[in-house]
PDB file of C-alpha atoms and ligand atoms in Angstrom:
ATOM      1  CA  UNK A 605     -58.604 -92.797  43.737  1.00 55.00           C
ATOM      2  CA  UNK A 606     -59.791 -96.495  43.245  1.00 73.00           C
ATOM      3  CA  UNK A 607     -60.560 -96.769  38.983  1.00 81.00           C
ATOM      4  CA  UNK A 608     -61.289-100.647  39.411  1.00 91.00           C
ATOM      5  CA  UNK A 609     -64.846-101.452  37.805  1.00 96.00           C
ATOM      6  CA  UNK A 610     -66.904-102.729  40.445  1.00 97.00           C
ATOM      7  CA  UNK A 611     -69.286-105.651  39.229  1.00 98.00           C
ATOM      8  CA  UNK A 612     -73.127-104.116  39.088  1.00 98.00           C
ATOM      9  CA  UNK A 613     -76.144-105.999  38.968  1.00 98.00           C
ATOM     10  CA  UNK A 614     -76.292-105.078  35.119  1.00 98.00           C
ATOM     11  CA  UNK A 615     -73.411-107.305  34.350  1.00 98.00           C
ATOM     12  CA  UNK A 616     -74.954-110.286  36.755  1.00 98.00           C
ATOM     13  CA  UNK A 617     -77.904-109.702  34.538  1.00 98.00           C
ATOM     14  CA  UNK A 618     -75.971-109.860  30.886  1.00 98.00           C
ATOM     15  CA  UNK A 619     -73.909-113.043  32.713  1.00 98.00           C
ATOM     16  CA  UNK A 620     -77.513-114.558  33.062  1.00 98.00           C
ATOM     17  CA  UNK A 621     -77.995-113.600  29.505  1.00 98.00           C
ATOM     18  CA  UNK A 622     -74.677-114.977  27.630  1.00 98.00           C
ATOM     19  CA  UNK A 623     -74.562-117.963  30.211  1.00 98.00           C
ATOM     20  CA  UNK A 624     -71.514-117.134  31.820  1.00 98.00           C
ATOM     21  CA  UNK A 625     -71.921-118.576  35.497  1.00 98.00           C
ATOM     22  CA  UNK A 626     -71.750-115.812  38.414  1.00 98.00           C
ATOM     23  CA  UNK A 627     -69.157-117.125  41.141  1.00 98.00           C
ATOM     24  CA  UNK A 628     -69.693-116.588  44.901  1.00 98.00           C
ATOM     25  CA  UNK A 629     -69.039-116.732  48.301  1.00 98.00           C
ATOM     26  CA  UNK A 630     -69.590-115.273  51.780  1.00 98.00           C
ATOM     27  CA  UNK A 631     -66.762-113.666  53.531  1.00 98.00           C
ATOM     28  CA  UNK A 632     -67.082-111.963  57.192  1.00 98.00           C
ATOM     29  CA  UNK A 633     -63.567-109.888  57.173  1.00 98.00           C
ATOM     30  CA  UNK A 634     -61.081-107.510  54.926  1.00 98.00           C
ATOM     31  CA  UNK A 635     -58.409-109.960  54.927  1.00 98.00           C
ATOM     32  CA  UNK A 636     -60.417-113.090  53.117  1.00 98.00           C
ATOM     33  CA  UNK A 637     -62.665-110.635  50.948  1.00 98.00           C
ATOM     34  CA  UNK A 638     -59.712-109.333  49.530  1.00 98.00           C
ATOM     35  CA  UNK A 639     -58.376-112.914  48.428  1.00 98.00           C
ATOM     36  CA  UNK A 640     -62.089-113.624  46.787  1.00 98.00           C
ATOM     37  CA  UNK A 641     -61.847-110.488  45.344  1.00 98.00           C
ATOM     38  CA  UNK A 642     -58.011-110.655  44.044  1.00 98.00           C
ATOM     39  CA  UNK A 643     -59.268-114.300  42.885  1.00 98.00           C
ATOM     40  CA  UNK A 644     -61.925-112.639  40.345  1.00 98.00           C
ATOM     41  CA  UNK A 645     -65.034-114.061  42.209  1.00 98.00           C
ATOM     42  CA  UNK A 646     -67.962-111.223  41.361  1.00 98.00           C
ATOM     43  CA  UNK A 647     -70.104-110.927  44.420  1.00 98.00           C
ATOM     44  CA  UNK A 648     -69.427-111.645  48.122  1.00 99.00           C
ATOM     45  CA  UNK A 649     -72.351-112.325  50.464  1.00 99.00           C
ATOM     46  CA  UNK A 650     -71.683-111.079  53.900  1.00 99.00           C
ATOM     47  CA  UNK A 651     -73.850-114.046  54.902  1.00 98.00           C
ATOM     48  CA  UNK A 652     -75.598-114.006  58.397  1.00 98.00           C
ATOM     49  CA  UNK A 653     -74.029-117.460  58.295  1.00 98.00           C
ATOM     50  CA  UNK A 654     -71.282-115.252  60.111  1.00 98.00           C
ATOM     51  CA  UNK A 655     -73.606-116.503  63.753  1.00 97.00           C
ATOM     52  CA  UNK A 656     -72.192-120.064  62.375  1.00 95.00           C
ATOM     53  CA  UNK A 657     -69.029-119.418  61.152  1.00 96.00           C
ATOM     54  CA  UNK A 658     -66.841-116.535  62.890  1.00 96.00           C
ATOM     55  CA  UNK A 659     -69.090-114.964  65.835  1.00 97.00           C
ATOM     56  CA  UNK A 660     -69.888-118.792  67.636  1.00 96.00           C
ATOM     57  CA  UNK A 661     -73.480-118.325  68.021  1.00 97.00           C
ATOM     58  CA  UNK A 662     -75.422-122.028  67.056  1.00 94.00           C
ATOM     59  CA  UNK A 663     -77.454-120.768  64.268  1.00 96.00           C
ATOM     60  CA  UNK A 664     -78.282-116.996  62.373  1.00 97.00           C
ATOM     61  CA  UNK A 665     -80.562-116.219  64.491  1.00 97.00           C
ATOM     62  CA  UNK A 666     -78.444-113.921  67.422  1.00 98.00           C
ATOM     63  CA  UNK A 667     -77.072-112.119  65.081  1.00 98.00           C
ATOM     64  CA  UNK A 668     -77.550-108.420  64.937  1.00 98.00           C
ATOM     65  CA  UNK A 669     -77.614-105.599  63.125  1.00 98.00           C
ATOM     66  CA  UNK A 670     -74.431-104.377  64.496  1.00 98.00           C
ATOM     67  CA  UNK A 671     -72.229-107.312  63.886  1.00 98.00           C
ATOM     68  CA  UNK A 672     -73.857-107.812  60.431  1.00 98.00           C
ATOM     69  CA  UNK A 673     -72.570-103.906  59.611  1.00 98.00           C
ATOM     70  CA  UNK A 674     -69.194-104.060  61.355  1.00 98.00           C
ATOM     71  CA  UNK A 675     -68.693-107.466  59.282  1.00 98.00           C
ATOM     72  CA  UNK A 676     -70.094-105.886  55.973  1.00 99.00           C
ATOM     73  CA  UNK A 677     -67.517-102.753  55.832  1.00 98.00           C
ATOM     74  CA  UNK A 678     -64.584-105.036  56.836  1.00 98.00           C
ATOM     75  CA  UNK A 679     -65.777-106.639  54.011  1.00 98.00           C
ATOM     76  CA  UNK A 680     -66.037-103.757  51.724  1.00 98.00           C
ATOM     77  CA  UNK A 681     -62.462-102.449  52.597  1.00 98.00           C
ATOM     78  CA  UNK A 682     -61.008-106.062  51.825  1.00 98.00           C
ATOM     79  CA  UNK A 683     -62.736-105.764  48.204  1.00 98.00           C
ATOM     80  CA  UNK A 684     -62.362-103.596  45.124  1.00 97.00           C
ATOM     81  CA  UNK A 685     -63.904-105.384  42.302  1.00 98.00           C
ATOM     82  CA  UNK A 686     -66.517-107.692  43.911  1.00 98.00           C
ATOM     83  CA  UNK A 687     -70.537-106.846  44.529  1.00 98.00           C
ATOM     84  CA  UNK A 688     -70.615-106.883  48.476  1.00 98.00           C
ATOM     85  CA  UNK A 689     -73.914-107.647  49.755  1.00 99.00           C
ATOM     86  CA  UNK A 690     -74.854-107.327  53.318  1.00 98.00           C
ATOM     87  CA  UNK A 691     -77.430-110.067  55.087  1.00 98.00           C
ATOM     88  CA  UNK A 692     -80.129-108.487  56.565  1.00 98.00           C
ATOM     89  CA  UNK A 693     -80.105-110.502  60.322  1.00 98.00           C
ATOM     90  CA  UNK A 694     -83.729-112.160  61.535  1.00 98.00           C
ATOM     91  CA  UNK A 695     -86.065-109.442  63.040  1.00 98.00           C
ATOM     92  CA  UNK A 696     -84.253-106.250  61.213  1.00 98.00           C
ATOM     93  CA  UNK A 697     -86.073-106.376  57.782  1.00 98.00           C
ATOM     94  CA  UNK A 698     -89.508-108.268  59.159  1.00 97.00           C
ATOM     95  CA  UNK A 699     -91.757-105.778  61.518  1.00 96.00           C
ATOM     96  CA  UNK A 700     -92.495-103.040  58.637  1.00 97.00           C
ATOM     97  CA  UNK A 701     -91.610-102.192  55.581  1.00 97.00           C
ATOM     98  CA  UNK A 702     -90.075 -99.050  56.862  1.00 98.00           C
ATOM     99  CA  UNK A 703     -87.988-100.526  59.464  1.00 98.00           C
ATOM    100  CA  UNK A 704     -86.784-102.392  56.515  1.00 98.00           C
ATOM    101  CA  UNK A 705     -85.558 -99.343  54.763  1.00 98.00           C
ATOM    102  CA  UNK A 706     -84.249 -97.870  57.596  1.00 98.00           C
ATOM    103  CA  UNK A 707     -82.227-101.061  58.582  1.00 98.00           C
ATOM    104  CA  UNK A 708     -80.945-101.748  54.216  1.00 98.00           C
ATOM    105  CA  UNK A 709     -79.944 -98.181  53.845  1.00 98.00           C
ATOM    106  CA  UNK A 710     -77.157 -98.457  56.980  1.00 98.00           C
ATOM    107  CA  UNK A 711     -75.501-101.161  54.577  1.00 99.00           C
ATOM    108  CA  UNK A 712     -75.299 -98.530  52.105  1.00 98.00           C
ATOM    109  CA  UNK A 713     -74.643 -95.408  53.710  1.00 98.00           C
ATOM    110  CA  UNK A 714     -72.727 -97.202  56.484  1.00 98.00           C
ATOM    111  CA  UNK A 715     -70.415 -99.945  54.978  1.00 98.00           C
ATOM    112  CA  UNK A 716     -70.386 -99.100  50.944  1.00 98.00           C
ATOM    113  CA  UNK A 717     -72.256-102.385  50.698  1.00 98.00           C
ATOM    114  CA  UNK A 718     -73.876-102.814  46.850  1.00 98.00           C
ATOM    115  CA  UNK A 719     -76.959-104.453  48.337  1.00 98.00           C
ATOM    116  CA  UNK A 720     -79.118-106.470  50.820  1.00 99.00           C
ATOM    117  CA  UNK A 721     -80.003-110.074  51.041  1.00 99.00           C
ATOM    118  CA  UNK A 722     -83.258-110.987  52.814  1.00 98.00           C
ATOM    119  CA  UNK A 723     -84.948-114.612  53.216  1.00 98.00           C
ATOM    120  CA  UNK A 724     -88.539-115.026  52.171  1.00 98.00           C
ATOM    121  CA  UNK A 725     -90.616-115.355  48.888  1.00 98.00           C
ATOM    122  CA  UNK A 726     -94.529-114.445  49.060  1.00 98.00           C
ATOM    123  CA  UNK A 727     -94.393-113.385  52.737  1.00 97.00           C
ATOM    124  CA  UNK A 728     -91.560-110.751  52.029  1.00 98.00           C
ATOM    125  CA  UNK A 729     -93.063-109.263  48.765  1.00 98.00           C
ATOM    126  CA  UNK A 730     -94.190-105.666  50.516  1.00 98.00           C
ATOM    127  CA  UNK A 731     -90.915-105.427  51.738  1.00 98.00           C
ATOM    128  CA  UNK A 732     -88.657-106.462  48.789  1.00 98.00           C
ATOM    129  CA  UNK A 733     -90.909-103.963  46.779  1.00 98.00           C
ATOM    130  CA  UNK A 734     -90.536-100.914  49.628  1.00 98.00           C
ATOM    131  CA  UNK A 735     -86.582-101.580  49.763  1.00 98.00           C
ATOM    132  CA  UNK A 736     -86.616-101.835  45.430  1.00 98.00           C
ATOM    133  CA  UNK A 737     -89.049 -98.734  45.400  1.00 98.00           C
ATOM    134  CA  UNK A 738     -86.097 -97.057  47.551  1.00 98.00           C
ATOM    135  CA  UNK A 739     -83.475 -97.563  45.191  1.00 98.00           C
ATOM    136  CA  UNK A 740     -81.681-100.013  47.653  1.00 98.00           C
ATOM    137  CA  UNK A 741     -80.987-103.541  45.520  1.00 98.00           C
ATOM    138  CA  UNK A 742     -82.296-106.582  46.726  1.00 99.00           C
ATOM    139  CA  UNK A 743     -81.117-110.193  46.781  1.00 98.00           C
ATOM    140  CA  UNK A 744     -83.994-112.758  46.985  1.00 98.00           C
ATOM    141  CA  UNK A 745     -83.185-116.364  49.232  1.00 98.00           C
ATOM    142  CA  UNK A 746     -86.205-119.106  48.742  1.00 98.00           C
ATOM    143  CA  UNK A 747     -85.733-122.887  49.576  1.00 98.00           C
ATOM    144  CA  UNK A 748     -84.181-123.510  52.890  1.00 97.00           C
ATOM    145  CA  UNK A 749     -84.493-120.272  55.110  1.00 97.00           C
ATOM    146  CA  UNK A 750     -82.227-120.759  57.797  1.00 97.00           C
ATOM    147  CA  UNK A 751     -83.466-117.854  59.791  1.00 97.00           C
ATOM    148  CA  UNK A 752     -86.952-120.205  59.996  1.00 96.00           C
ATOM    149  CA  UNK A 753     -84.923-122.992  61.784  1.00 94.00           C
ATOM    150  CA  UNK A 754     -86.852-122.330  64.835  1.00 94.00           C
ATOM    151  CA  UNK A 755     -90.257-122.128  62.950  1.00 94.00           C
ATOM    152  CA  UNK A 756     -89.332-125.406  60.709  1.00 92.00           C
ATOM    153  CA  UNK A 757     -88.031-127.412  63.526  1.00 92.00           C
ATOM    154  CA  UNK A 758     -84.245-128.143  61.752  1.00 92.00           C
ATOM    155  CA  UNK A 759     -82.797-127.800  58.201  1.00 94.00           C
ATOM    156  CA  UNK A 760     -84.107-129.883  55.790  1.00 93.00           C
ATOM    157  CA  UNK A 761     -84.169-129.778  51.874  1.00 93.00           C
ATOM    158  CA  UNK A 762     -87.142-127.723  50.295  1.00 95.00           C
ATOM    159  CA  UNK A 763     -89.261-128.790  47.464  1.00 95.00           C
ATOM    160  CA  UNK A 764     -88.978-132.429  47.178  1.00 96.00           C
ATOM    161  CA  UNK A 765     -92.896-133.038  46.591  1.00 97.00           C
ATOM    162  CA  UNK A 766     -94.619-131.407  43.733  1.00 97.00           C
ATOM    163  CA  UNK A 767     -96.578-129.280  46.428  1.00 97.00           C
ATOM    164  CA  UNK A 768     -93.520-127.734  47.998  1.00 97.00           C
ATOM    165  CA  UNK A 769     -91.894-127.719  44.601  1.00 98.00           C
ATOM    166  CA  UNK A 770     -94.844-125.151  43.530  1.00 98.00           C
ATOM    167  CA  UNK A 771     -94.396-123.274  46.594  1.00 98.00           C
ATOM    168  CA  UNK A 772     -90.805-122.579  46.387  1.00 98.00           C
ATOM    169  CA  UNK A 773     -91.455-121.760  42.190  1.00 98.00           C
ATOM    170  CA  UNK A 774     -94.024-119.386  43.278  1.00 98.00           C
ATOM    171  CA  UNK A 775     -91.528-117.611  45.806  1.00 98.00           C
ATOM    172  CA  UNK A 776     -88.944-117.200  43.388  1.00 98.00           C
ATOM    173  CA  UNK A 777     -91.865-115.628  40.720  1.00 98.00           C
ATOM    174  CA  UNK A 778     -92.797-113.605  43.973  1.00 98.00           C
ATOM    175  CA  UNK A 779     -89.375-111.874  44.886  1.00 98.00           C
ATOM    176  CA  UNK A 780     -88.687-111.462  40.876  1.00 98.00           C
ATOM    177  CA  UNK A 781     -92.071-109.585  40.953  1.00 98.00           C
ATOM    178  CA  UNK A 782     -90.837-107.508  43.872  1.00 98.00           C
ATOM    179  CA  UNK A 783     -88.268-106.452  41.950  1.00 98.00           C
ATOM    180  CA  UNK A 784     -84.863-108.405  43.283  1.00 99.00           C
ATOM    181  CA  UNK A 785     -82.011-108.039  41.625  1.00 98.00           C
ATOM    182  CA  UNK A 786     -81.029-112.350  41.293  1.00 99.00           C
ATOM    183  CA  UNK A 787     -82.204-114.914  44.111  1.00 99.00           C
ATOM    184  CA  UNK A 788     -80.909-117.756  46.268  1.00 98.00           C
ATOM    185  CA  UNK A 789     -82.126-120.772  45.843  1.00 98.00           C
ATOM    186  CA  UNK A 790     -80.960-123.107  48.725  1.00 98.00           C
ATOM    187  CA  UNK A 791     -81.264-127.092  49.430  1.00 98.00           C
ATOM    188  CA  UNK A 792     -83.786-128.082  46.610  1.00 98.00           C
ATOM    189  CA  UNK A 793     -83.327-130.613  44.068  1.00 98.00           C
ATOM    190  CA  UNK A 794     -81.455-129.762  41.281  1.00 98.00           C
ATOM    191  CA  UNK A 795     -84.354-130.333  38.720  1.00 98.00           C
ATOM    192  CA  UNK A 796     -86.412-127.896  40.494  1.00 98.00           C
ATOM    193  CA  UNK A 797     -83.724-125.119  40.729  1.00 98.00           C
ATOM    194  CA  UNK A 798     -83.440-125.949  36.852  1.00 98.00           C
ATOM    195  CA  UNK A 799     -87.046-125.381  36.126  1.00 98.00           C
ATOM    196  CA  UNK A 800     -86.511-121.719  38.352  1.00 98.00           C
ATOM    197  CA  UNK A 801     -83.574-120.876  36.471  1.00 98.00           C
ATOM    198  CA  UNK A 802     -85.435-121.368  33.064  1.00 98.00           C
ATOM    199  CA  UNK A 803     -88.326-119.544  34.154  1.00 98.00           C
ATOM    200  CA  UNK A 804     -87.135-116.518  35.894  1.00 98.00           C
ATOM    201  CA  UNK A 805     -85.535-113.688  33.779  1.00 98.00           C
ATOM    202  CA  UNK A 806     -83.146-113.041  37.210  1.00 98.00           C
ATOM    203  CA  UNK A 807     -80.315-114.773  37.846  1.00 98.00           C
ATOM    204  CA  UNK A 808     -80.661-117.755  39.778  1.00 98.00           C
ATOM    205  CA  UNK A 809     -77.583-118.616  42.771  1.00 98.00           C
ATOM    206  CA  UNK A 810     -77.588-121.926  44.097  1.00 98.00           C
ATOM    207  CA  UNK A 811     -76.303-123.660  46.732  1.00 98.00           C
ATOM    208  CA  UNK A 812     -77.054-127.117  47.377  1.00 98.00           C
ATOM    209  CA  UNK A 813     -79.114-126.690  44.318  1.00 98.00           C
ATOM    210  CA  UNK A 814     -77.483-128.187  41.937  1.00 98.00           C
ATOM    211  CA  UNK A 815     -75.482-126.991  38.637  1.00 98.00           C
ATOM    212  CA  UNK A 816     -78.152-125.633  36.396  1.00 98.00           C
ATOM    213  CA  UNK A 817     -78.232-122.427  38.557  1.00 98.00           C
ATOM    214  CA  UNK A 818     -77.220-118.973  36.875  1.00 98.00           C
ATOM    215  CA  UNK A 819     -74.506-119.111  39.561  1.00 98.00           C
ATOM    216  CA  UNK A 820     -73.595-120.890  42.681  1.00 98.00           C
ATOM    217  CA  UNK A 821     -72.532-119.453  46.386  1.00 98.00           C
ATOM    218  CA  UNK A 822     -70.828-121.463  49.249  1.00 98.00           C
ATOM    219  CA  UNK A 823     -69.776-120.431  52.521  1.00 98.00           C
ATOM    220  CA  UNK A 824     -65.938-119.686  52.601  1.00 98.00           C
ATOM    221  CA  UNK A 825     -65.051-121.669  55.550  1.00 97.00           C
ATOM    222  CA  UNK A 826     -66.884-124.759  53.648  1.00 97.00           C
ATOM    223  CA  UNK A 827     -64.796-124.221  50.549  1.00 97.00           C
ATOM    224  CA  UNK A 828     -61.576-123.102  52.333  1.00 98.00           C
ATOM    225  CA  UNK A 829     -61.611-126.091  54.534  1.00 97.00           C
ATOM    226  CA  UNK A 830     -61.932-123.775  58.273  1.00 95.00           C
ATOM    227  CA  UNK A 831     -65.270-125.350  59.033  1.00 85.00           C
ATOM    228  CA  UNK A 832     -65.631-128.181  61.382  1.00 80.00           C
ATOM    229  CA  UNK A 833     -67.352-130.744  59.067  1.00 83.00           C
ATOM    230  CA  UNK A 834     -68.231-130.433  55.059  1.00 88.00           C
ATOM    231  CA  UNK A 835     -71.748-130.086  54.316  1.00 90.00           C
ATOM    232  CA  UNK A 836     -72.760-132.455  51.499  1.00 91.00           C
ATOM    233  CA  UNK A 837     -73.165-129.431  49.004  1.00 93.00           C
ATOM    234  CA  UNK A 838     -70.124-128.163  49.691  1.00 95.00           C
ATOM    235  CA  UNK A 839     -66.768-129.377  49.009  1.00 94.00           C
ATOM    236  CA  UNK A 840     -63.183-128.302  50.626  1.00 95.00           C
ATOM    237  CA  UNK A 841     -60.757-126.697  47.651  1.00 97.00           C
ATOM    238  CA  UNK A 842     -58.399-125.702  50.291  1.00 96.00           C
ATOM    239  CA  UNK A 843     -57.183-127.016  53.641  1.00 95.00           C
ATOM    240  CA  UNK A 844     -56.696-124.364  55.756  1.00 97.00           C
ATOM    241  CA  UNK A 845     -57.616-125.653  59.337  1.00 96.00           C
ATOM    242  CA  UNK A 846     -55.012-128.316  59.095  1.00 96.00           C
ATOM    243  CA  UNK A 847     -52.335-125.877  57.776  1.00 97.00           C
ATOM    244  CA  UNK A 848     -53.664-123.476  60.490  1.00 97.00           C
ATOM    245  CA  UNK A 849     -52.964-125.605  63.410  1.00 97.00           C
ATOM    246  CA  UNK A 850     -49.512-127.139  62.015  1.00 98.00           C
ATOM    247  CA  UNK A 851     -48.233-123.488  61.766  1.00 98.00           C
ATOM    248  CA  UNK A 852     -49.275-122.992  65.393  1.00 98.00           C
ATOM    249  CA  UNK A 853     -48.325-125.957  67.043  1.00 98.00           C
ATOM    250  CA  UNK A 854     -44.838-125.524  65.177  1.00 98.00           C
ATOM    251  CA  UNK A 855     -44.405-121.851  66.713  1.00 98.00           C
ATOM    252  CA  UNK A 856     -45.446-123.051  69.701  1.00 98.00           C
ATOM    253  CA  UNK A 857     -42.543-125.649  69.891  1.00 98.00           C
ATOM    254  CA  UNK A 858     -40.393-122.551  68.456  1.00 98.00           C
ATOM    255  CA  UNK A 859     -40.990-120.306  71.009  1.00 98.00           C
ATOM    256  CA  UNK A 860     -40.904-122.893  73.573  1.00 98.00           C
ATOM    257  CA  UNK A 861     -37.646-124.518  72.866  1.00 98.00           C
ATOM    258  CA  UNK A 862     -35.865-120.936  72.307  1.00 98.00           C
ATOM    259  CA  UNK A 863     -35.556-120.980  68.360  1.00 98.00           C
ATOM    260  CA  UNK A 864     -37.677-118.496  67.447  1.00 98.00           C
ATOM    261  CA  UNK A 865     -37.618-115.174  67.274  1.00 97.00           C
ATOM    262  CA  UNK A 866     -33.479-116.048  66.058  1.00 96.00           C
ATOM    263  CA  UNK A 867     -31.284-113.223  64.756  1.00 96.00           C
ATOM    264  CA  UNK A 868     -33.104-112.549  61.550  1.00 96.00           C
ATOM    265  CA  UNK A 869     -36.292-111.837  63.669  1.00 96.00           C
ATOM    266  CA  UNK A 870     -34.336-109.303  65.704  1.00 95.00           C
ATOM    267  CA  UNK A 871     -34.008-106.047  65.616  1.00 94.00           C
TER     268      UNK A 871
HETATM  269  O1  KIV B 413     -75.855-116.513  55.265  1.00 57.73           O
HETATM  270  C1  KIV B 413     -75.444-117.142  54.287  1.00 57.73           C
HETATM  271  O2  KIV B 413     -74.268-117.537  54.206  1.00 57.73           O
HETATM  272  C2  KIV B 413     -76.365-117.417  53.213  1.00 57.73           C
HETATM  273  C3  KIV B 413     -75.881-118.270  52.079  1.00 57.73           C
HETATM  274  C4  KIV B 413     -75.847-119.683  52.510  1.00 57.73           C
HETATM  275  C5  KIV B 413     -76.676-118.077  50.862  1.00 57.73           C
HETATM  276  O3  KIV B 413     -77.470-116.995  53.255  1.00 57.73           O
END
């Protein structure tokens, strides 16, 4: 029997409180949630980034429920300690409050998950509150949706004029209302996600939103150096691609010039 204290969204809240910053990523399999985990990071988002990062697809948007699950308990059995919080993918969480239930409590039952991340302020209120009502905690996302790429025509940062900076506080106010457990606030300037932080009593997790958040979250391929190019609010703290493809072009060689497997790799 596992005794490790998992992280709850009481001690997010008393981190919010004492100002000790919440640390975060996403991670989409066992093997990297259990180095984030072993690495004392306290929540991992199971991101629906995954459609960018690990499953190939050009945006969020393809990805369904299925992957998002299968990802989410890889996750779980990677991590002991760590919050895991699944994504909810585009169209599982938006047709009815009740699909929404039905879709959040398979990351529960299903994968162990802690929780559910949707995207949405004002529009998503009757849902966060349905999902909150049914016991199943909910992670807010405001700012830059990236499931409304299609809608929005791109990515671009949120909030830059005082109209769309009210917006984007009013979202925030909205999925605190609803009852979320902490929200995302993603690509708006780092004034604004300081006048969020001060006003909502929920912790606040930035990315691309500069430092004044209650926390920050990154994608792990960003930080881990796997991803093809650095977004400008990320920044690479490892290098693995590079030492990725010098281990395999050097077992390559191995293998093809007859060195390896030698008599140590024998049996
Ligand atoms: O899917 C994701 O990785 C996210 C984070 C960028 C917050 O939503």
């Amino acid at each position: 029997m596992d005794n490790v204290k998992r992280i709850t969204v009481r001690d997010l809240q008393k981190m919010k409180q004492t100002g000790q910053k919440i640390v975060t990523v996403t991670s989409y399999d066992a093997i990297t949630a259990r180095l984030v985990d072993e690495a004392g990071l306290h929540l991992i988002l199971v991101g629906d980034s995954a459609g960018n990062t690990v499953l190939g697809y050009s945006n969020t948007i393809p990805v369904t429920m299925e992957e998002s699950l299968m990802l989410t308990s890889a996750v779980r059995r990677g991590a002991r300690r760590a919050m895991v919080i699944g994504d909810m993918p585009f169209g599982s969480y938006q047709v009815s409050p009740e699909e929404a239930v039905r879709n959040a409590s398979r990351y529960l039952k299903e994968c162990g998950a802690d929780g559910v991340k949707l995207e949405g302020g004002k529009a998503v209120y009757p849902i966060i509150r349905r999902l909150v009502e049914a016991s199943i905690p909910v992670m807010g996302h405001v700012g830059l949706l990236p499931q409304s790429v299609l809608k929005d025509g791109g990515y671009r940062a949120h909030g830059k004029s005082e109209e769309e900076a009210q917006a984007v506080v009013e979202d925030a106010l909205a999925v605190q209302e609803a009852g979320a457990f902490a929200v995302v606030l993603e690509c708006i300037p780092a004034a604004l996600a300081e006048r969020i932080t001060k006003t909502l009593s929920i912790p606040t997790i930035g990315i691309g939103a500069g430092p004044h958040c209650d926390g920050q979250i990154q994608v792990v391929t960003d930080v881990l150096g796997l991803g093809s190019y650095v977004p400008r609010h990320a920044s690479q703290f490892a290098h693995l691609a590079d030492a990725a493809s010098a281990g395999l072009r050097e077992y390559f060689a191995k293998v093809s010039d007859g060195s390896f497997p030698g008599p140590e790799n024998s049996i």
